[in-house]
mmCIF file of C-alpha atoms in Angstrom:
data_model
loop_
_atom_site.group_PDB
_atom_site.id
_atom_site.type_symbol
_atom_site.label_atom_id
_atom_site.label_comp_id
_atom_site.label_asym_id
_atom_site.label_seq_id
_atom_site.Cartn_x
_atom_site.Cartn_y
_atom_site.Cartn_z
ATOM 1 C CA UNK A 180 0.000 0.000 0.000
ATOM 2 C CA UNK A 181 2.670 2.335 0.790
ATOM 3 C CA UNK A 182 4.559 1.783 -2.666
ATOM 4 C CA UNK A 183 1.095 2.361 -4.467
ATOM 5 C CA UNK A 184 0.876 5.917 -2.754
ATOM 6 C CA UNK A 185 4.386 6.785 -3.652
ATOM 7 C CA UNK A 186 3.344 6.224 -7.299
ATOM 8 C CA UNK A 187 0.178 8.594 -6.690
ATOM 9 C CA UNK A 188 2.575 11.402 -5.555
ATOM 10 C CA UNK A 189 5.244 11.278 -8.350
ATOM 11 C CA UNK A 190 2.231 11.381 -10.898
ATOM 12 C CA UNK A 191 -0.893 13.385 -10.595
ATOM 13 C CA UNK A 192 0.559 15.874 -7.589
ATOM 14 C CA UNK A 193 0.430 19.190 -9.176
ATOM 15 C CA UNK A 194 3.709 21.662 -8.461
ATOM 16 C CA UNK A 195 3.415 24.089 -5.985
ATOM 17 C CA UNK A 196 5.212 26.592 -6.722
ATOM 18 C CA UNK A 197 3.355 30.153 -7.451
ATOM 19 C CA UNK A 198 0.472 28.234 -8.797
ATOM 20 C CA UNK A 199 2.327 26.774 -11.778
ATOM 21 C CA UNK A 200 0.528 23.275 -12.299
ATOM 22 C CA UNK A 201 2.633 19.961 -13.733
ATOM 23 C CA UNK A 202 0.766 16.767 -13.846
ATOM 24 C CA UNK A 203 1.307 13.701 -15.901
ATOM 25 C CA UNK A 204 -1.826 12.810 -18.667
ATOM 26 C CA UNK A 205 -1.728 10.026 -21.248
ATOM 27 C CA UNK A 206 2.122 9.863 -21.579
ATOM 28 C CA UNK A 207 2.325 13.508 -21.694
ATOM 29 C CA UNK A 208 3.708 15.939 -18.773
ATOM 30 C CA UNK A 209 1.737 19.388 -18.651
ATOM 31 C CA UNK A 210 3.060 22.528 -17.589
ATOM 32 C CA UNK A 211 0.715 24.848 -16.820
ATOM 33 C CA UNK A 212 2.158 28.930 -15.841
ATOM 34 C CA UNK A 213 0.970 31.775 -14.544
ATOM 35 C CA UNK A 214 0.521 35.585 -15.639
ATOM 36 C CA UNK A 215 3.545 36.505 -13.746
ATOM 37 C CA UNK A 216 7.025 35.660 -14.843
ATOM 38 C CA UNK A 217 8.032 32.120 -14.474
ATOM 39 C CA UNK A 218 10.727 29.850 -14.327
ATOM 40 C CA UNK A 219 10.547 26.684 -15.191
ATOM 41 C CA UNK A 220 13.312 23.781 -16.056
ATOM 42 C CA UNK A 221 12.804 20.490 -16.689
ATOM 43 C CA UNK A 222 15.723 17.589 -15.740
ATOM 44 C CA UNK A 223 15.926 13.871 -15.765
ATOM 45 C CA UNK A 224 17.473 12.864 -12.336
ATOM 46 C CA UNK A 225 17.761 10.083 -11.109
ATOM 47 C CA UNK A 226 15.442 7.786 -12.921
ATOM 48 C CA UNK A 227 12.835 10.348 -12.566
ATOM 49 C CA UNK A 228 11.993 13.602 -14.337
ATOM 50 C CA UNK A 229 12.220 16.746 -12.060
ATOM 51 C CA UNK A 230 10.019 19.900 -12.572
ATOM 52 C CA UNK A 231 11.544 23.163 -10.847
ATOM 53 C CA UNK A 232 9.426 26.139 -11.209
ATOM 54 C CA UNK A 233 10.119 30.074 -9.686
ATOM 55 C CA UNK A 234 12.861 28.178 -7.370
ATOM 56 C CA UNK A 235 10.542 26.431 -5.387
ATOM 57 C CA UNK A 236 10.436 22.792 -4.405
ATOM 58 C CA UNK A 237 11.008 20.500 -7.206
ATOM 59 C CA UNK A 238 7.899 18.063 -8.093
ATOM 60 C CA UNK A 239 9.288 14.452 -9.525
ATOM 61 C CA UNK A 240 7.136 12.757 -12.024
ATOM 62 C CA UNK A 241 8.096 8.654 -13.794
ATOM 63 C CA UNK A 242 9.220 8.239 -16.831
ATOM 64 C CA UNK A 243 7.357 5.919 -17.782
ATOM 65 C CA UNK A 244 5.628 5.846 -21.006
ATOM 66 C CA UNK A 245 6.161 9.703 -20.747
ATOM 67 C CA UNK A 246 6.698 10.883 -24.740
ATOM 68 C CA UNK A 247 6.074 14.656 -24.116
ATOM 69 C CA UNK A 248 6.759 17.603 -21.862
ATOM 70 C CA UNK A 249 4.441 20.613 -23.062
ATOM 71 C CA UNK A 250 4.774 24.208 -21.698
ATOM 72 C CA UNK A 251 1.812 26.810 -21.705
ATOM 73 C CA UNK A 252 3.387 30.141 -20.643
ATOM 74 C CA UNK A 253 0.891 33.007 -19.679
ATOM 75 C CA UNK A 254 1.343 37.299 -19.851
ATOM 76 C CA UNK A 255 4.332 37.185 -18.108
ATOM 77 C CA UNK A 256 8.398 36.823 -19.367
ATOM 78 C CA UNK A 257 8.678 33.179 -19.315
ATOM 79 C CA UNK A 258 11.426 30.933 -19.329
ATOM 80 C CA UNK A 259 10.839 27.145 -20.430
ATOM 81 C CA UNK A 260 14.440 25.025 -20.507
ATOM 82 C CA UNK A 261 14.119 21.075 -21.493
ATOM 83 C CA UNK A 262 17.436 19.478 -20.637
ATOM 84 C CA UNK A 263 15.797 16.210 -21.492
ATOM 85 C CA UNK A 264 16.130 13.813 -24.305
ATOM 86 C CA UNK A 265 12.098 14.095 -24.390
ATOM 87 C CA UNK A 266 10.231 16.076 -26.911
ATOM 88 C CA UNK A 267 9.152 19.226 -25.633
ATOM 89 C CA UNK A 268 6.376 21.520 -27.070
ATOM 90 C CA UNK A 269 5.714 24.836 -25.524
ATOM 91 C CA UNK A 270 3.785 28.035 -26.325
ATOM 92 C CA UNK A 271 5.018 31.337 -24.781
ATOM 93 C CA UNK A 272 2.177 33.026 -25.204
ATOM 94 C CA UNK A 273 2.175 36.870 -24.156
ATOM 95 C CA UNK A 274 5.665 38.576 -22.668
ATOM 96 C CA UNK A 275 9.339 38.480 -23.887
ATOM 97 C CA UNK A 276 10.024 34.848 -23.552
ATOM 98 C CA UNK A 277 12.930 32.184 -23.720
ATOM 99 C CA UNK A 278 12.211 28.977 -24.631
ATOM 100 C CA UNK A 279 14.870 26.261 -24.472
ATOM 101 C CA UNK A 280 14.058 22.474 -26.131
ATOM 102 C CA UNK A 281 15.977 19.580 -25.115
ATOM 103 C CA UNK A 282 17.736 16.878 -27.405
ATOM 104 C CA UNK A 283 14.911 15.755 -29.149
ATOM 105 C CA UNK A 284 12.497 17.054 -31.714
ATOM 106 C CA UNK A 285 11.114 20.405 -30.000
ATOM 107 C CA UNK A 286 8.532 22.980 -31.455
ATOM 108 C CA UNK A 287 8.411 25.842 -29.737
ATOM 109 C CA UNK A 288 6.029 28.983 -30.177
ATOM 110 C CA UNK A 289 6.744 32.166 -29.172
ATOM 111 C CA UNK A 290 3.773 34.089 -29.072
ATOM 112 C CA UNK A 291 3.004 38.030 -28.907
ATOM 113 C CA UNK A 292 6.299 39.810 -27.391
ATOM 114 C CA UNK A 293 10.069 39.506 -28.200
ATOM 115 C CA UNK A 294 10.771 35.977 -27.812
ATOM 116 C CA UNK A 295 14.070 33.682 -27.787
ATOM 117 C CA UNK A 296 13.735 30.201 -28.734
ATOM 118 C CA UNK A 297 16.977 27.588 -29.030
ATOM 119 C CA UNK A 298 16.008 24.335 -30.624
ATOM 120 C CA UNK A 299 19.294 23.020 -29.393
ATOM 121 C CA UNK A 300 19.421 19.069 -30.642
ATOM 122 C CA UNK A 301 17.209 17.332 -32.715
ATOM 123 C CA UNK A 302 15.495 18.343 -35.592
ATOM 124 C CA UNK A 303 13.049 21.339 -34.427
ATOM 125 C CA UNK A 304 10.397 23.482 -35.352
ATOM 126 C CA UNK A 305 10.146 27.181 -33.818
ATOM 127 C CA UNK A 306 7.761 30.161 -34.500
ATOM 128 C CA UNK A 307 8.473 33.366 -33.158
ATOM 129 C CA UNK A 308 4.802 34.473 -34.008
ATOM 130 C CA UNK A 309 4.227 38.281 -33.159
ATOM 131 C CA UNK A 310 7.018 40.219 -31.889
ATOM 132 C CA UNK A 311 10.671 41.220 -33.285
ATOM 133 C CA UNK A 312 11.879 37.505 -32.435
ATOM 134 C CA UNK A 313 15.412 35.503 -31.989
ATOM 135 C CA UNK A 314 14.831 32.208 -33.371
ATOM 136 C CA UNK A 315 18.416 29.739 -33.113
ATOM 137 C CA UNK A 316 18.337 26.380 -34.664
ATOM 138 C CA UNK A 317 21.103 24.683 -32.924
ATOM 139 C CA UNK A 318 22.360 21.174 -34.579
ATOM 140 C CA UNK A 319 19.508 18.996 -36.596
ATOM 141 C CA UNK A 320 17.941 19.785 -39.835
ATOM 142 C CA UNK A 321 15.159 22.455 -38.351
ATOM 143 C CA UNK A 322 12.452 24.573 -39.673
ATOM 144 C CA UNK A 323 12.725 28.011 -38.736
ATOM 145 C CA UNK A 324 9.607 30.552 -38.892
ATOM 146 C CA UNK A 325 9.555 34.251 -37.998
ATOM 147 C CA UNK A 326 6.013 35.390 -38.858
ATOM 148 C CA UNK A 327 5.308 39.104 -37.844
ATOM 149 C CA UNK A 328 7.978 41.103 -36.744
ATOM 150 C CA UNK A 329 11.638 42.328 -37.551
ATOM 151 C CA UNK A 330 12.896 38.667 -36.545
ATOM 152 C CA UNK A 331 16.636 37.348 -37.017
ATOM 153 C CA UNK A 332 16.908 33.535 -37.829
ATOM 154 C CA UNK A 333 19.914 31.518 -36.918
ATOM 155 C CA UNK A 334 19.800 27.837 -38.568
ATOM 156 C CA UNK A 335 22.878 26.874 -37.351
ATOM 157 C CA UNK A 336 24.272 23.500 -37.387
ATOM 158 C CA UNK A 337 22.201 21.118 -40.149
ATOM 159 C CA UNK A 338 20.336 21.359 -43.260
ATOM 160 C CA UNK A 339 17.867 23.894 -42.543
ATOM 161 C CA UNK A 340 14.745 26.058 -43.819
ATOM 162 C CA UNK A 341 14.402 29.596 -42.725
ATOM 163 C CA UNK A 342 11.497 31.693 -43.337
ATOM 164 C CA UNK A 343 11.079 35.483 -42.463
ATOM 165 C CA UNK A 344 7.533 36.048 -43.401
ATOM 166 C CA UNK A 345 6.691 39.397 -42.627
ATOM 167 C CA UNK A 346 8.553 42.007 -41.879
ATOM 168 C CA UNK A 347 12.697 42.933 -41.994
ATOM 169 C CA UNK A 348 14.285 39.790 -41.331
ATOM 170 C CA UNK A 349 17.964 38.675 -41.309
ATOM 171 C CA UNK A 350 18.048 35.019 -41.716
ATOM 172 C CA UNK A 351 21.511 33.199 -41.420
ATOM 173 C CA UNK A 352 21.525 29.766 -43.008
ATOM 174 C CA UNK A 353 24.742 28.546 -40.681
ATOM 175 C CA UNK A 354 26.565 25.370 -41.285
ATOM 176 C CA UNK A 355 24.758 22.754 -43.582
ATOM 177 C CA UNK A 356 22.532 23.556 -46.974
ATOM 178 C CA UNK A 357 19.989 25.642 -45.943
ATOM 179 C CA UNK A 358 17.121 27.201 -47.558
ATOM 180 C CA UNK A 359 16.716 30.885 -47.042
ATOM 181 C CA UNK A 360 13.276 32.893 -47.665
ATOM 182 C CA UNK A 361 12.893 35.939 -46.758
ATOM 183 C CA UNK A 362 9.276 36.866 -47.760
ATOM 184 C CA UNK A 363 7.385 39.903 -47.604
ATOM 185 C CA UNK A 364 9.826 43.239 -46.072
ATOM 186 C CA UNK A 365 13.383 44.004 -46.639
ATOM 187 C CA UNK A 366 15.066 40.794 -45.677
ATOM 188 C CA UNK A 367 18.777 40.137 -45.368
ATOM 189 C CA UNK A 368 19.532 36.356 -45.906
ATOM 190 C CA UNK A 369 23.218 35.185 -45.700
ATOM 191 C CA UNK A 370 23.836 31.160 -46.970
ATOM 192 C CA UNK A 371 27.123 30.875 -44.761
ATOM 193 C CA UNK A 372 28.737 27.622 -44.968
ATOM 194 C CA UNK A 373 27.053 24.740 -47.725
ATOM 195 C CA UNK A 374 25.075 24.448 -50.517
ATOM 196 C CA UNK A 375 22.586 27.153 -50.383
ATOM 197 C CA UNK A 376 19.088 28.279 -51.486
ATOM 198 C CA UNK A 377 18.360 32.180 -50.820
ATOM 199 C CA UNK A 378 15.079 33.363 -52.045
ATOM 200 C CA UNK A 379 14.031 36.989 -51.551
ATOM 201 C CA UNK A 380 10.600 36.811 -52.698
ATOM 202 C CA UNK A 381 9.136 40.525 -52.640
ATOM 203 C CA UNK A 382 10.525 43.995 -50.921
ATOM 204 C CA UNK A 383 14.352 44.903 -51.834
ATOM 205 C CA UNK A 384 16.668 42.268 -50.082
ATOM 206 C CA UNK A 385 20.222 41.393 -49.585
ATOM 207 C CA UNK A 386 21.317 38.011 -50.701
ATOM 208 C CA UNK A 387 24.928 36.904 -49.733
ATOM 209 C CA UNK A 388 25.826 33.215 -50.726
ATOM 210 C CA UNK A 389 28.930 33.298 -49.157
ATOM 211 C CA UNK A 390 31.141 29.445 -49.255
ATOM 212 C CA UNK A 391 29.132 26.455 -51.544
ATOM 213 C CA UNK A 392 27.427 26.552 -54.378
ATOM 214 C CA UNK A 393 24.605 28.292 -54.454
ATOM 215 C CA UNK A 394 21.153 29.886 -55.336
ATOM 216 C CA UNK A 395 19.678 33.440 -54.858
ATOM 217 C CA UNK A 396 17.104 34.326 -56.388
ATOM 218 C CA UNK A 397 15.939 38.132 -55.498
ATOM 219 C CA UNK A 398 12.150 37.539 -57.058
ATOM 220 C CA UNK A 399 10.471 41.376 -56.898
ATOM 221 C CA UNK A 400 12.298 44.241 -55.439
ATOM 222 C CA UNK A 401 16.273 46.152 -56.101
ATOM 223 C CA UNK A 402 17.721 43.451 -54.662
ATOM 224 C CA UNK A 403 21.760 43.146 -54.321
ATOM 225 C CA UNK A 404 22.986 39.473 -55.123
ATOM 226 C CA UNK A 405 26.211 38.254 -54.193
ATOM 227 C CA UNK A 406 27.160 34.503 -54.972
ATOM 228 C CA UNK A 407 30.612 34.403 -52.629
ATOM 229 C CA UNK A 408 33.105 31.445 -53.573
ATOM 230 C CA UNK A 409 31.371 28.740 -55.404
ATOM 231 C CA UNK A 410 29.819 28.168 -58.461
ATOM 232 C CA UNK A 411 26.604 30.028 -57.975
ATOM 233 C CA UNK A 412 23.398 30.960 -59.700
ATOM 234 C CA UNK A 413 22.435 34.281 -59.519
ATOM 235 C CA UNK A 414 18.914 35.393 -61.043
ATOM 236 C CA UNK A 415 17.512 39.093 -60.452
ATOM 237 C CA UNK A 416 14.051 38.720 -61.922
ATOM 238 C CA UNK A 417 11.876 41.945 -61.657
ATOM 239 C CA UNK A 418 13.636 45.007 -60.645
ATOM 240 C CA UNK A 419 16.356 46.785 -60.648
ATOM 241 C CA UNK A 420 19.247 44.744 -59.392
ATOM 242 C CA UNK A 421 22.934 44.712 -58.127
ATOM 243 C CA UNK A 422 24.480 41.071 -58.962
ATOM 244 C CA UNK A 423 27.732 40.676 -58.102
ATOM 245 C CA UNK A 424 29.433 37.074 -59.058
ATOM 246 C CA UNK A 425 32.495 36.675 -56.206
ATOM 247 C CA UNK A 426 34.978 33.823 -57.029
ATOM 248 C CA UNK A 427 33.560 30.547 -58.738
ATOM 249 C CA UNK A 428 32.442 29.494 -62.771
ATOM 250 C CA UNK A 429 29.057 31.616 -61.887
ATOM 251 C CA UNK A 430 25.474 31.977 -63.766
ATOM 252 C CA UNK A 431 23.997 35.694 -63.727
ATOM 253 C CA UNK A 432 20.687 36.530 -64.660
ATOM 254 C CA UNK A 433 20.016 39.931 -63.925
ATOM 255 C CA UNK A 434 15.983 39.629 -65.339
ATOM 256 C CA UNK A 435 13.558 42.184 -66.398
ATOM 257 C CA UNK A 436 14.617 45.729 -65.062
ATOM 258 C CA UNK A 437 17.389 47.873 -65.599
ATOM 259 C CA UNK A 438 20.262 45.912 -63.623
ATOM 260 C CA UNK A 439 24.213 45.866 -62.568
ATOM 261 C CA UNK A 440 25.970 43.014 -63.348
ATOM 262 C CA UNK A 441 29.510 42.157 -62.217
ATOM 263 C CA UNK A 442 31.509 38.991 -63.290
ATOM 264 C CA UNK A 443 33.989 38.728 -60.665
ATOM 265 C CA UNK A 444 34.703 40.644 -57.119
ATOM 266 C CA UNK A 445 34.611 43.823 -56.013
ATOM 267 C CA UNK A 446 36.029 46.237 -53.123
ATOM 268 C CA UNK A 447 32.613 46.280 -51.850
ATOM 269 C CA UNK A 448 31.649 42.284 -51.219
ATOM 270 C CA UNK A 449 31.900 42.820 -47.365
ATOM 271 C CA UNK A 450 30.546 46.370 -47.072
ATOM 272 C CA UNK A 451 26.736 46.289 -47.392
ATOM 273 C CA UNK A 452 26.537 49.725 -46.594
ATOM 274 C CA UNK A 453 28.067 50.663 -49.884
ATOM 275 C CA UNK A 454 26.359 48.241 -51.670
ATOM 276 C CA UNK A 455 23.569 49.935 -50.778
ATOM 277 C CA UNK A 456 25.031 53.121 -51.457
ATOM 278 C CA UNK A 457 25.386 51.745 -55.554
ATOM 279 C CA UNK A 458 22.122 50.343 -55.376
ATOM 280 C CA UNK A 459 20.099 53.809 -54.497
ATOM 281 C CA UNK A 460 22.536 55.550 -57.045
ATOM 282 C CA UNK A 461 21.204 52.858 -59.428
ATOM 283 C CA UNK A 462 17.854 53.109 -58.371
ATOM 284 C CA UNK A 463 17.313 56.503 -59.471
ATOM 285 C CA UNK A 464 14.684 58.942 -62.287
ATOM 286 C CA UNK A 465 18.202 59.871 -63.759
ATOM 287 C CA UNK A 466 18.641 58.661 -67.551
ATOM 288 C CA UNK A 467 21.140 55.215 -67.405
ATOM 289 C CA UNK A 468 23.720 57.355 -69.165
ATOM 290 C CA UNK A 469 23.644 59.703 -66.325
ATOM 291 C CA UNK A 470 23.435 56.766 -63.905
ATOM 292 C CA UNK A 471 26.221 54.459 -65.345
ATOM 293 C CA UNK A 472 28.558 57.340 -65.352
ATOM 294 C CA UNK A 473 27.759 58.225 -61.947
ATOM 295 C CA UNK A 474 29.375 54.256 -60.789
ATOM 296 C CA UNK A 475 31.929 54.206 -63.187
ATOM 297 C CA UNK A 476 33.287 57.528 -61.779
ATOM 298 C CA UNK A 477 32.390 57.461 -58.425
ATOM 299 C CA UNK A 478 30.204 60.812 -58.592
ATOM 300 C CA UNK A 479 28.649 62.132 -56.063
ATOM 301 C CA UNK A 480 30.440 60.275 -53.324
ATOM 302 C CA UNK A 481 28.931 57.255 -55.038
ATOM 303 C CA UNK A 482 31.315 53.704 -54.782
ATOM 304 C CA UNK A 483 32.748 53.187 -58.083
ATOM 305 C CA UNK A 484 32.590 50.105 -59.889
ATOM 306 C CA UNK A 485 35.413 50.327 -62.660
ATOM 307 C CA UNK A 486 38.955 48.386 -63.146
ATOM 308 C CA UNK A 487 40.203 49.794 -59.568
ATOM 309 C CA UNK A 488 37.799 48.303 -58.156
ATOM 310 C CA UNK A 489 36.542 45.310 -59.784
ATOM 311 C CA UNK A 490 38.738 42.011 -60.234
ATOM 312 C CA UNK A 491 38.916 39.076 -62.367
ATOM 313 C CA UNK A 492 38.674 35.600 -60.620
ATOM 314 C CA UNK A 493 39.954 34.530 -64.019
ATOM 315 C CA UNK A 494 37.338 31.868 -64.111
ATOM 316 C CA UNK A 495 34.127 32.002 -66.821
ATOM 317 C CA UNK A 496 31.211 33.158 -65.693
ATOM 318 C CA UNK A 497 27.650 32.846 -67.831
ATOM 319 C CA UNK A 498 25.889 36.081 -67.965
ATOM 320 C CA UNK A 499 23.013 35.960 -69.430
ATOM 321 C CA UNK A 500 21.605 39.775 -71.447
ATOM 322 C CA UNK A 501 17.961 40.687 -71.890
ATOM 323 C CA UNK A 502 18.338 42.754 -74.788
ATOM 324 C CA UNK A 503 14.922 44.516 -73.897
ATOM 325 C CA UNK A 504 16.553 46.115 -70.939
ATOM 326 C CA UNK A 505 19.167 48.640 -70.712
ATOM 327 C CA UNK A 506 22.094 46.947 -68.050
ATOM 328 C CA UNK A 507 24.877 47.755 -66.855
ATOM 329 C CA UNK A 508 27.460 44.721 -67.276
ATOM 330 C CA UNK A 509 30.984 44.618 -65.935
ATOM 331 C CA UNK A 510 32.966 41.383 -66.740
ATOM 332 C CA UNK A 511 35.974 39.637 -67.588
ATOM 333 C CA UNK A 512 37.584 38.901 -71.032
ATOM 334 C CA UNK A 513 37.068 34.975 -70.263
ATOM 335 C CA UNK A 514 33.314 35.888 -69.245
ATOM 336 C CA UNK A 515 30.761 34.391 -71.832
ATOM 337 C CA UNK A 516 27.249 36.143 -72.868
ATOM 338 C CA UNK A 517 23.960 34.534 -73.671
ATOM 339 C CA UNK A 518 20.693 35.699 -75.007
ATOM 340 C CA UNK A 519 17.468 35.682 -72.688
#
């Protein structure tokens, strides 16, 4: 008898601890907060999982058949941390939360406010819902989701896919190859390391490939393109657009719009600022005549973009020239053209 109410207490007690409420249900463990700010880890220990909430006495719960540990945060600044191997879903809700998953396969939601979410291990899923949100991948192939907001996406270790949705975003792809999409808003998206897929969709973006092979496609917008080492694929589309090839047998594409095309490297690969600086002196009502001479000369305290400052990888690069448009194309000899 006394072993049978041992078992009672380790499963259905709830925690007190500033009325935050863990039981066990149907192989999952619920976490219940409060309004207020709370605190809340979760450990194995011992054989048993341990529930410490606000610093107050710890509640122990079997593992047994447990599969889930599930966080529901109220209007407070919350703080959910899994150091288990279990799967962990939890929902911020309201406040500027941090929410931590375990080893496993988390998915975390941030809710309204400014929220921090590490996937750590495993291969996640975060949201950072409403709010101007910090979303880290950690190691596993995860899927990344800013929603509403200026968010900044971290993918980390793995192959992973980032998405801004709406807003500014600055997604960074990490280790691994990653797909990058920044969405509606003026969205930053940097490949990093691997084999990389950076799609701008609408608003005027910043697309840095950076090591690997890879994609950017700016889609609507002045967007400013920059493969990085590796053979990349660079396509414009709509708009007026800055492509700029970096080291690597490249394909440029600059699309429909009056666009900037460079075959090789520049001065300017690591300075976005005066990238941007060419683009709105691109960008401008001026005639191109007035506009090309105003790069090639550096008017106007513009960058230039002529032999001082552009360089040959000496490998060919594939540019591709929409003779319905008036561009802007600065290559080398070994560089090859091809009709649209």
């Amino acid at each position: 008898m006394r072993r049978n109410l041992q078992i009672e207490a380790l499963e259905h007690k709830t925690l007190l601890a500033a009325d935050v409420l863990a039981s066990l249900d149907s192989g999952e463990l619920i976490i219940i907060g409060t309004d207020n700010p709370d605190s809340v880890t979760v450990t194995r220990e011992k054989g048993a999982i341990v529930v410490r909430a606000n610093e107050q006495p710890a509640m122990r719960f079997s593992t047994k058949g447990l599969a889930l540990v599930s966080f529901k945060g109220g209007d407070g600044d919350d703080t959910f941390v899994n150091h288990t191997s279990i799967d962990s879903l939890a929902y911020g809700n309201r406040g500027n939360d941090t929410l931590v998953g375990g080893t496993g396969s988390d998915e975390l939601h941030g809710g309204p406010g400014h929220d921090t979410l590490f996937g750590n291990e495993g291969d996640d899923e975060l949201h950072g819902d409403y709010g101007d949100d910090v979303l880290h991948g950690g190691r596993g192939d995860d899927d990344l989701r800013g929603w509403y907001g200026d968010d900044t996406l971290f993918g980390d270790e793995g192959d992973d896919i980032l998405s801004g949705y709406e807003g500014d975003d600055v997604l960074f792809g990490g280790s691994g190859n990653d797909i990058l999409k920044g969405h509606e808003g003026n969205d930053d998206l940097f490949g990093e390391d691997g084999n990389d897929e950076l799609y701008g969709w609408t608003g005027d973006d910043l697309l840095v490939g950076a090591d690997g092979n890879d994609y950017l496609s700016g889609w609507s917008g002045q967007d400013i393109l920059l493969g990085g080492r590796g053979d990349d694929t660079l396509r414009g589309h709509a708009g007026r657009d800055l492509l700029i090839a970096g080291h690597g047998k490249d394909s440029l594409d600059g699309g429909s719009g009056e666009d900037v095309v460079v075959g090789g490297t520049t001065d300017y690969d690591d300075n976005y600022p005066a990238l941007e600086a060419i683009m709105a002196a691109w960008d401008t009502n001026e005639d191109v005549d007035t506009r090309v001479n105003r790069l090639l000369n550096g008017l106007d305290g513009t960058p230039a973009l002529n032999l001082h400052t552009v360089y040959s990888d000496s490998l060919t690069d594939t540019i591709t020239d929409d003779r319905s448009e008036l561009d802007l194309f600065i290559y080398d000899f070994k560089d090859k053209f091809v009709d649209a």
